[in-house]
Amino acid sequence: MPETTRRADRPTGSRYGNRPTMKDVAARAGVGLKTVSRVVNGEPGVTPDTERRVQEAIEALGFRRNDSARVLRKGRTASIGLILEDLADPFYGPLSRAVEEVARAHGALLINGSSAEDPEREQELALALCARRVDGLVVIPAGDDHRYLEPEIRAGVATVFVDRPAGRIDADVVLSDNYGGARDGVAHLIAHGHRRIGFIGDMPRIHTAAERLRGYRAAMEDAGISVAERWMSLGATDPERVRRAAEEMLAGPDPVTAVFAGNNRVTVTVVRVLAERARRVALVGFDDFELADLLQPGVTVVAQDSAALGRTAAERLFRQLDGTLVAPERIQLPTRLITRGSGELPPTD
Amino acid sequence: MPETTRRADRPTGSRYGNRPTMKDVAARAGVGLKTVSRVVNGEPGVTPDTERRVQEAIEALGFRRNDSARVLRKGRTASIGLILEDLADPFYGPLSRAVEEVARAHGALLINGSSAEDPEREQELALALCARRVDGLVVIPAGDDHRYLEPEIRAGVATVFVDRPAGRIDADVVLSDNYGGARDGVAHLIAHGHRRIGFIGDMPRIHTAAERLRGYRAAMEDAGISVAERWMSLGATDPERVRRAAEEMLAGPDPVTAVFAGNNRVTVTVVRVLAERARRVALVGFDDFELADLLQPGVTVVAQDSAALGRTAAERLFRQLDGTLVAPERIQLPTRLITRGSGELPPTD
């Protein structure tokens, strides 16, 4: 897209529109992005000749490492946007707060919005925040095609995806190990003697739900257990749907003896269903949640560090704004199994 | 402040700056605001002569009831801002979501930010959102002086305060009955035989904390119980402070036999402290919280309807934008005592 069209996208002109990027420097110097980054950050591994060429390109283009950050401090209040999926899901509380703390440490305001799991809404909100001149966006994506953000990214809006990957664009992504975490959680139930294990998850088009299902399948396959279709239920996480799914798995001649709940919204409903029953059914949930340890039995969970997700994403965003990042990366954070009782119950059948 | 200065506050000119208000119509017609409202909304109680005068003023000034709403639909995406106190407090989840649903029903985006209980941050955020051209603001205030919003309000930014009142300005406010709810909750403990009842609340400068303390004092006074200073502890709601406060009240020769927890952050910590002790201590908490019914004993709470707070505030905001509201009002929503076991335990001493 030519420069003029790009600028036309931003009605009142962009601070970033004319800012030379590391890519421009690399192109002019005829070197790779990593080399420019090394020179800019004073890292070793660059020959004196290459360094000279990079420095010349930097001077010729007027590239400045902290350009945007310095402009921010001079001009109006810096701000970054965060697009959440659901304002009422407690999982996003610590994540949002962590993003906000990093923003504040960089002198920037955080502005949030929620897509309510609607890709169109996500796009509308992301573009509305860009039109309102946020300097960067942390996105928990609802959609799987983010090419609509390309003009903004080219115009200098820093962008990091968190919790779920970006679709059809090359972008920084910070994820939990959803596959590994679910596999560990299900393997834990298998190690306690369970073979008929149910999986109740979110809608399969959601990356985290699909990855956790994949982890469930892998653990079952590792143990040589063939999975019955009726043990798996993916769909909306409203209590009615989850309750129905749990009750179906728990009924019939060969009921499941354990349930793996695909996220905290599912877990709290499954806890309710199990509390009503005499038969003890084991439970491991993905995501920790408040008071899980005070229930009886305590709920064993695969905990994500949602604050670390937010912090990592936000720090990466500000490194993009500083101009110190080179190529987009995919960062994966580990999960942690926390045993509290519900996941250690033996099968009763 | 003269019109010119007002307009200069908004660098690129305000859509609202020249819009005649109901106040202008009332002044020109020489009638009260309520009369104008009646005529505009086609309500009875206006003489034909008065109605004619109002209609003439409306025509002369070019006043249109749905002026702003119509402009919004024609121009850029409408948006409203919501300023929360803490992104990670689950109380605000349903409130935010309710505001968002009303915004969406009006074709507007919701943009959130958090003051983190810092009055300066609240002001910075509110003004930053106004500079980003939100059409209205729903504010959960951290500060107690909102005169900084007066130029924005005069320039047409709709403003509603929720959960806590506005300070030093006349504005729409939607509150829970904090005083009455706390008084009912404490009276409930007294009715179950308690006399030494502790109160652990948020910082006293916070309106809700002060009101709930007032409710506690009133219930105790109603029962002729004189309150010992050491039964009351107000301060930050971090777990360490609350734990220390609870442990102090529960120790000594005359420990409290019941605790009234001033909000959900306090309650969850008190639940933890009580779970570690052999002696059964009664507990009533202000705010309902997830899984309160599945704890043992279930936690008796004074529930606010946080979704209704958000919905009521947002609906009022859009009525301001429609031009159908007259004078600021203070709306108070009732609370509801939900008994689950912890508040019905008898005193053990």
XYZ file of C-alpha atoms in Angstrom, chain A residues 17 37-38 55 67 120 134 146 148 160 166 188 202 222 232 240-241 248 251 256 276 302 306 318 328 331 341 343 348:
29
model
C 3.300 7.799 9.304
C 18.968 -4.389 15.978
C 22.469 -5.376 17.098
C 25.007 3.885 11.012
C 11.576 8.146 18.547
C -16.676 -8.070 13.904
C -3.630 4.626 20.819
C -6.312 -9.813 11.481
C -7.513 -5.480 8.887
C 0.770 -7.889 20.528
C -3.145 -13.662 15.502
C -2.869 -36.742 36.164
C -15.333 -23.866 24.957
C -0.466 -41.859 25.367
C -16.194 -34.807 24.563
C -27.037 -24.364 31.000
C -24.979 -25.847 28.171
C -25.037 -36.468 29.882
C -25.505 -40.640 33.058
C -17.307 -40.941 33.082
C -25.430 -32.278 43.780
C -3.987 -26.474 35.606
C -2.742 -14.732 33.640
C 6.551 -1.164 24.759
C 7.580 -11.020 15.660
C 6.198 -16.688 23.353
C -8.125 -33.061 46.152
C -8.162 -34.449 40.811
C -15.887 -45.116 41.553
